[in-house]
Amino acid sequence: MTSFKRHIQHHLIKLKSLVKAQGYHSPQLNERLLEVEASNPDCFETALFNFTVDFELIWGNGREGDRDHSVQRRVEYAVKQAQAFPAFIKLLEETRFSASWAVLGKLANYDILPSEDEAFNPAWSKNWYDGQYKNLETNLWDGTSYLENIKKCVAPQEILSHGHAHIDYGDDSVTESVARWDMETSLFELKDSDCDVKGFVYPCNRHNYQHLLVENNIKIIRGQNKNWSITDDLIQTPLGFWISPAIYSYKDIFALIDRAVEKRSFVHPWMHMVECDLKQDDIENFYRPIFEYVLELESKGKIKNVSFDEIRQTLRKTE
Ligand SMILES: [Zn+2]
């Protein structure tokens, strides 16, 4: 008679083959694997990797149905970001891993406000620039100490602009003066805080008024689809994908990186600090193995971990 243990083993084998028949990978990973089929421009001899943290603290407001994010959600997210940040920086230091940070100008100066004509004021938002959050604990809304920590990290980190107040540039209500104020204020405030900003990431990846970025000397941005877009004025990288330990395992990401190495393509995961859950030990179980894997492959010349500005320099050198 089959023992209980064998019984379970046989069941597991059957279950596995069933899973295999329906597709060995998750649907999300399958989509990612397809996206990295597009190779990098010829000037790059290997696959490329860039890991970006979109970092916002309490100022990462957005649309939820017909209203802004709730106060409760914003506070909850900001608390999680504040908790995870030191552990994440420690990981970058321990692994000597360089990442990019798409940060809001609000993190450098939370007080500056637009005039009425320049303010983001869609019908669904009550008060986009609500200052009540400044009554909370400082580490939920004042980004200056975070910026200092990013800048002084022993592994060099890149700072990109993510706009000033996380407005939705794609919203119908956004006029050119609204877009201009948000972009220019962000760039000015971040530069004023000694951040050498060369690239831009649109909030929620909703593009609009790109010519204003060009006017403001921004030469590279995160793009909108799986392809590179390279014009005289502006480089747009492939969009990349939202990486979360709730969706992928580190092995999924290894498989994706392996495919990118094979196709000589760009792997561009981006995250928000809120997804790094210390209770789930995401640092050790997810982010660390991924960073270490990239560095290991980089040491073998199979992939290059790059900043947006390094991408720009390489592309322009070949022209
Ligand atoms: Zn964002």
Short mmCIF file of C-alpha atoms and ligand atoms in Angstrom, two decimals:
data_model
loop_
_atom_site.label_atom_id
_atom_site.label_comp_id
_atom_site.label_asym_id
_atom_site.label_seq_id
_atom_site.Cartn_x
_atom_site.Cartn_y
_atom_site.Cartn_z
CA MET A 1 0.00 0.00 0.00
CA THR A 2 1.24 3.46 -0.78
CA SER A 3 2.42 5.28 2.28
CA PHE A 4 0.92 8.58 3.20
CA LYS A 5 4.19 10.31 2.35
CA ARG A 6 4.38 8.77 -1.12
CA HIS A 7 0.73 9.54 -1.64
CA ILE A 8 1.46 13.23 -1.03
CA GLN A 9 4.54 13.09 -3.25
CA HIS A 10 2.57 11.63 -6.12
CA HIS A 11 -0.11 14.20 -5.72
CA LEU A 12 2.47 16.96 -5.81
CA ILE A 13 3.96 15.61 -9.03
CA LYS A 14 0.52 15.55 -10.63
CA LEU A 15 -0.19 19.04 -9.41
CA LYS A 16 3.10 20.31 -10.80
CA SER A 17 2.52 18.83 -14.22
CA LEU A 18 -0.94 20.38 -14.20
CA VAL A 19 0.53 23.76 -13.41
CA LYS A 20 3.10 23.21 -16.14
CA ALA A 21 0.45 22.43 -18.72
CA GLN A 22 -1.24 25.73 -18.00
CA GLY A 23 2.03 27.61 -18.20
CA TYR A 24 5.03 27.21 -15.99
CA HIS A 25 5.29 30.92 -15.24
CA SER A 26 2.73 33.28 -13.80
CA PRO A 27 0.86 35.41 -16.36
CA GLN A 28 2.67 38.49 -15.03
CA LEU A 29 6.08 36.94 -15.57
CA ASN A 30 5.09 35.78 -19.03
CA GLU A 31 4.22 39.37 -19.93
CA ARG A 32 7.56 40.59 -18.59
CA LEU A 33 9.41 37.91 -20.54
CA LEU A 34 7.75 39.11 -23.74
CA GLU A 35 8.62 42.73 -23.05
CA VAL A 36 12.34 42.04 -22.85
CA GLU A 37 12.34 40.56 -26.36
CA ALA A 38 13.17 44.07 -27.65
CA SER A 39 16.96 44.45 -27.69
CA ASN A 40 18.88 47.53 -26.65
CA PRO A 41 20.35 49.90 -29.25
CA ASP A 42 23.60 48.57 -30.73
CA CYS A 43 25.87 50.87 -28.74
CA PHE A 44 25.23 48.67 -25.72
CA GLU A 45 27.16 45.47 -25.83
CA THR A 46 25.32 43.74 -23.00
CA ALA A 47 21.92 43.70 -21.34
CA LEU A 48 21.20 46.70 -19.08
CA PHE A 49 19.64 46.92 -15.65
CA ASN A 50 18.25 49.91 -13.83
CA PHE A 51 16.34 49.70 -10.56
CA THR A 52 14.34 52.81 -9.67
CA VAL A 53 12.56 53.66 -6.44
CA ASP A 54 9.69 56.11 -6.95
CA PHE A 55 9.83 57.91 -3.61
CA GLU A 56 7.10 60.20 -2.33
CA LEU A 57 6.39 59.93 1.41
CA ILE A 58 3.01 61.50 2.28
CA TRP A 59 2.95 63.57 -0.94
CA GLY A 60 2.22 60.64 -3.27
CA ASN A 61 -1.41 61.60 -3.70
CA GLY A 62 -3.41 60.11 -6.56
CA ARG A 63 -6.89 59.49 -7.88
CA GLU A 64 -9.09 56.84 -6.31
CA GLY A 65 -12.39 56.71 -8.20
CA ASP A 66 -13.81 60.21 -8.02
CA ARG A 67 -11.64 61.51 -5.20
CA ASP A 68 -8.10 61.86 -3.84
CA HIS A 69 -6.40 59.12 -1.87
CA SER A 70 -7.86 59.04 1.62
CA VAL A 71 -5.96 60.62 4.50
CA GLN A 72 -5.80 57.18 6.11
CA ARG A 73 -4.17 55.62 3.06
CA ARG A 74 -1.65 58.42 2.70
CA VAL A 75 -0.65 58.18 6.36
CA GLU A 76 -0.45 54.39 6.29
CA TYR A 77 1.72 54.41 3.18
CA ALA A 78 3.99 57.13 4.50
CA VAL A 79 4.52 55.21 7.76
CA LYS A 80 5.52 52.10 5.82
CA GLN A 81 7.90 54.07 3.60
CA ALA A 82 9.52 55.70 6.63
CA GLN A 83 9.98 52.30 8.27
CA ALA A 84 11.43 50.55 5.24
CA PHE A 85 13.76 53.32 4.08
CA PRO A 86 16.67 52.82 6.54
CA ALA A 87 16.69 49.04 5.95
CA PHE A 88 16.65 49.58 2.20
CA ILE A 89 19.54 52.05 2.26
CA LYS A 90 21.45 49.62 4.47
CA LEU A 91 20.91 46.91 1.87
CA LEU A 92 22.21 49.19 -0.91
CA GLU A 93 25.27 49.94 1.18
CA GLU A 94 25.94 46.32 2.10
CA THR A 95 25.61 45.12 -1.46
CA ARG A 96 27.20 48.28 -2.94
CA PHE A 97 24.27 48.43 -5.30
CA SER A 98 23.55 51.66 -7.20
CA ALA A 99 19.91 52.47 -7.86
CA SER A 100 17.97 55.48 -9.14
CA TRP A 101 15.45 57.41 -7.06
CA ALA A 102 12.56 59.26 -8.69
CA VAL A 103 11.77 61.78 -5.98
CA LEU A 104 9.26 64.60 -5.64
CA GLY A 105 10.41 68.19 -5.37
CA LYS A 106 8.18 68.29 -2.27
CA LEU A 107 10.79 66.20 -0.50
CA ALA A 108 13.24 69.05 -0.88
CA ASN A 109 10.82 71.90 -0.16
CA TYR A 110 7.31 71.12 1.07
CA ASP A 111 6.30 74.74 1.62
CA ILE A 112 6.41 76.30 -1.82
CA LEU A 113 2.94 76.54 -3.43
CA PRO A 114 1.75 77.41 -6.96
CA SER A 115 -0.43 80.38 -7.83
CA GLU A 116 -4.05 79.65 -8.68
CA ASP A 117 -3.30 79.45 -12.42
CA GLU A 118 -0.42 77.07 -11.87
CA ALA A 119 -2.13 74.78 -9.36
CA PHE A 120 -3.32 71.26 -10.13
CA ASN A 121 -7.02 71.48 -9.44
CA PRO A 122 -9.02 68.70 -11.13
CA ALA A 123 -12.74 68.42 -10.35
CA TRP A 124 -12.18 65.19 -8.38
CA SER A 125 -9.62 66.58 -5.94
CA LYS A 126 -10.51 68.50 -2.81
CA ASN A 127 -7.20 70.24 -2.17
CA TRP A 128 -4.13 68.76 -3.85
CA TYR A 129 -1.73 70.93 -1.88
CA ASP A 130 -3.33 70.23 1.50
CA GLY A 131 -0.85 71.26 4.18
CA GLN A 132 -2.56 69.45 7.09
CA TYR A 133 -0.06 66.60 6.80
CA LYS A 134 2.64 68.80 8.23
CA ASN A 135 0.96 68.34 11.64
CA LEU A 136 2.05 64.71 11.58
CA GLU A 137 5.43 63.28 12.57
CA THR A 138 8.15 65.03 10.59
CA ASN A 139 9.51 61.85 9.01
CA LEU A 140 6.22 61.30 7.15
CA TRP A 141 6.36 64.52 5.14
CA ASP A 142 9.76 66.20 5.41
CA GLY A 143 12.00 64.55 2.82
CA THR A 144 15.20 66.48 3.46
CA SER A 145 16.85 63.88 5.70
CA TYR A 146 15.95 61.10 3.23
CA LEU A 147 17.58 63.02 0.41
CA GLU A 148 20.70 63.44 2.53
CA ASN A 149 20.82 59.69 3.16
CA ILE A 150 20.39 58.90 -0.52
CA LYS A 151 23.17 61.34 -1.43
CA LYS A 152 25.61 60.04 1.15
CA CYS A 153 25.02 56.33 0.48
CA VAL A 154 28.37 54.58 -0.04
CA ALA A 155 27.06 53.07 -3.27
CA PRO A 156 26.40 56.09 -5.54
CA GLN A 157 22.69 56.66 -6.09
CA GLU A 158 21.09 58.64 -8.91
CA ILE A 159 18.34 61.17 -8.24
CA LEU A 160 15.68 61.75 -10.89
CA SER A 161 12.77 64.19 -10.70
CA HIS A 162 9.30 62.72 -10.24
CA GLY A 163 7.67 66.18 -10.56
CA HIS A 164 6.97 68.42 -7.60
CA ALA A 165 3.60 67.45 -6.12
CA HIS A 166 2.80 64.13 -7.84
CA ILE A 167 0.23 65.72 -10.13
CA ASP A 168 -1.33 63.68 -12.92
CA TYR A 169 0.12 65.33 -16.02
CA GLY A 170 -2.29 63.31 -18.15
CA ASP A 171 -5.38 64.78 -16.48
CA ASP A 172 -7.51 66.99 -18.76
CA SER A 173 -7.34 69.87 -16.30
CA VAL A 174 -3.55 70.22 -16.62
CA THR A 175 -2.74 73.35 -18.62
CA GLU A 176 0.76 74.19 -19.80
CA SER A 177 1.27 76.59 -16.89
CA VAL A 178 0.28 73.89 -14.37
CA ALA A 179 2.73 71.45 -15.95
CA ARG A 180 5.48 74.06 -16.22
CA TRP A 181 5.22 75.11 -12.58
CA ASP A 182 5.32 71.52 -11.34
CA MET A 183 8.28 70.48 -13.50
CA GLU A 184 10.34 73.61 -13.03
CA THR A 185 9.71 73.86 -9.29
CA SER A 186 10.72 70.25 -8.80
CA LEU A 187 13.91 70.66 -10.80
CA PHE A 188 14.78 73.92 -9.09
CA GLU A 189 14.16 72.65 -5.55
CA LEU A 190 16.02 69.38 -6.05
CA LYS A 191 19.00 71.15 -7.61
CA ASP A 192 18.90 73.68 -4.78
CA SER A 193 19.30 70.70 -2.42
CA ASP A 194 22.45 69.64 -4.27
CA CYS A 195 20.79 66.86 -6.21
CA ASP A 196 22.28 66.52 -9.66
CA VAL A 197 19.06 65.79 -11.57
CA LYS A 198 19.44 64.67 -15.17
CA GLY A 199 16.28 62.63 -15.78
CA PHE A 200 12.54 62.64 -15.16
CA VAL A 201 9.88 60.06 -14.31
CA TYR A 202 6.24 61.11 -14.81
CA PRO A 203 3.95 60.32 -11.85
CA CYS A 204 1.93 57.18 -12.67
CA ASN A 205 3.88 57.15 -15.98
CA ARG A 206 1.30 59.55 -17.48
CA HIS A 207 3.15 61.64 -20.03
CA ASN A 208 2.29 65.15 -21.24
CA TYR A 209 4.09 68.40 -22.14
CA GLN A 210 7.37 66.66 -22.85
CA HIS A 211 8.68 69.75 -24.65
CA LEU A 212 8.81 71.51 -21.29
CA LEU A 213 11.24 68.90 -20.03
CA VAL A 214 13.41 69.48 -23.09
CA GLU A 215 13.30 73.26 -22.45
CA ASN A 216 14.49 72.52 -18.94
CA ASN A 217 17.46 70.52 -20.10
CA ILE A 218 16.06 67.10 -19.23
CA LYS A 219 17.43 64.67 -21.77
CA ILE A 220 16.24 61.27 -20.59
CA ILE A 221 12.96 60.03 -19.14
CA ARG A 222 11.22 56.74 -18.40
CA GLY A 223 9.18 55.94 -21.51
CA GLN A 224 5.70 54.60 -22.05
CA ASN A 225 6.07 51.21 -23.71
CA LYS A 226 8.51 48.36 -24.27
CA ASN A 227 10.54 50.16 -26.93
CA TRP A 228 13.28 52.76 -26.83
CA SER A 229 12.42 56.16 -28.27
CA ILE A 230 15.48 58.20 -29.19
CA THR A 231 15.10 61.59 -30.82
CA ASP A 232 17.54 64.51 -31.06
CA ASP A 233 15.94 66.14 -28.04
CA LEU A 234 14.93 63.36 -25.74
CA ILE A 235 15.66 59.73 -24.91
CA GLN A 236 12.80 57.61 -23.59
CA THR A 237 13.78 54.28 -22.08
CA PRO A 238 11.42 51.34 -22.23
CA LEU A 239 8.73 51.63 -19.54
CA GLY A 240 9.92 48.67 -17.51
CA PHE A 241 7.60 47.22 -14.90
CA TRP A 242 6.31 47.61 -11.38
CA ILE A 243 8.18 45.14 -9.19
CA SER A 244 6.60 43.85 -6.01
CA PRO A 245 7.45 40.89 -3.79
CA ALA A 246 3.71 40.25 -3.53
CA ILE A 247 3.61 39.41 -7.25
CA TYR A 248 7.00 37.93 -8.12
CA SER A 249 9.48 35.68 -6.40
CA TYR A 250 13.17 36.47 -6.69
CA LYS A 251 13.43 33.42 -8.94
CA ASP A 252 10.91 34.99 -11.33
CA ILE A 253 13.13 38.04 -11.55
CA PHE A 254 16.21 35.84 -12.08
CA ALA A 255 14.39 34.21 -15.02
CA LEU A 256 13.58 37.64 -16.44
CA ILE A 257 17.17 38.83 -16.06
CA ASP A 258 18.42 35.65 -17.73
CA ARG A 259 16.12 36.27 -20.69
CA ALA A 260 17.30 39.89 -20.91
CA VAL A 261 20.92 38.75 -20.90
CA GLU A 262 20.13 36.39 -23.74
CA LYS A 263 18.32 39.11 -25.76
CA ARG A 264 20.68 41.95 -24.75
CA SER A 265 17.78 44.01 -23.49
CA PHE A 266 16.85 46.43 -20.72
CA VAL A 267 15.44 45.28 -17.39
CA HIS A 268 13.91 48.22 -15.58
CA PRO A 269 11.99 47.38 -12.43
CA TRP A 270 10.58 50.25 -10.39
CA MET A 271 9.10 50.10 -6.92
CA HIS A 272 7.61 52.24 -4.19
CA MET A 273 9.11 51.90 -0.74
CA VAL A 274 5.67 50.96 0.66
CA GLU A 275 5.94 47.55 -1.03
CA CYS A 276 9.02 46.62 0.95
CA ASP A 277 7.42 44.91 3.94
CA LEU A 278 9.90 44.36 6.74
CA LYS A 279 7.50 41.91 8.44
CA GLN A 280 7.73 39.62 5.41
CA ASP A 281 11.51 39.98 5.42
CA ASP A 282 11.33 41.27 1.84
CA ILE A 283 14.82 42.74 2.06
CA GLU A 284 16.45 39.33 2.58
CA ASN A 285 13.99 37.19 0.63
CA PHE A 286 13.54 39.40 -2.40
CA TYR A 287 15.58 42.56 -2.93
CA ARG A 288 18.96 41.29 -1.71
CA PRO A 289 19.08 38.17 -3.90
CA ILE A 290 18.05 40.26 -6.94
CA PHE A 291 20.72 42.91 -6.40
CA GLU A 292 23.35 40.25 -5.72
CA TYR A 293 22.37 38.37 -8.86
CA VAL A 294 22.69 41.50 -11.02
CA LEU A 295 26.11 42.24 -9.53
CA GLU A 296 27.25 38.66 -10.04
CA LEU A 297 26.22 38.74 -13.72
CA GLU A 298 27.76 42.18 -14.09
CA SER A 299 31.09 40.83 -12.82
CA LYS A 300 30.89 38.26 -15.60
CA GLY A 301 30.23 40.97 -18.21
CA LYS A 302 26.71 39.77 -18.96
CA ILE A 303 24.70 42.78 -17.82
CA LYS A 304 25.43 46.33 -16.77
CA ASN A 305 23.76 48.08 -13.85
CA VAL A 306 23.34 51.64 -15.08
CA SER A 307 21.91 55.02 -14.13
CA PHE A 308 19.67 56.94 -16.51
CA ASP A 309 22.50 59.38 -17.06
CA GLU A 310 24.94 56.62 -18.00
CA ILE A 311 22.41 55.40 -20.55
CA ARG A 312 22.18 58.93 -21.98
CA GLN A 313 25.95 59.33 -22.14
CA THR A 314 26.46 56.04 -23.95
CA LEU A 315 23.69 56.74 -26.47
CA ARG A 316 24.93 60.25 -27.25
CA LYS A 317 28.57 59.18 -27.52
CA THR A 318 27.78 57.02 -30.50
CA GLU A 319 26.10 59.82 -32.45
ZN ZN B 1 4.73 58.15 -8.13
#
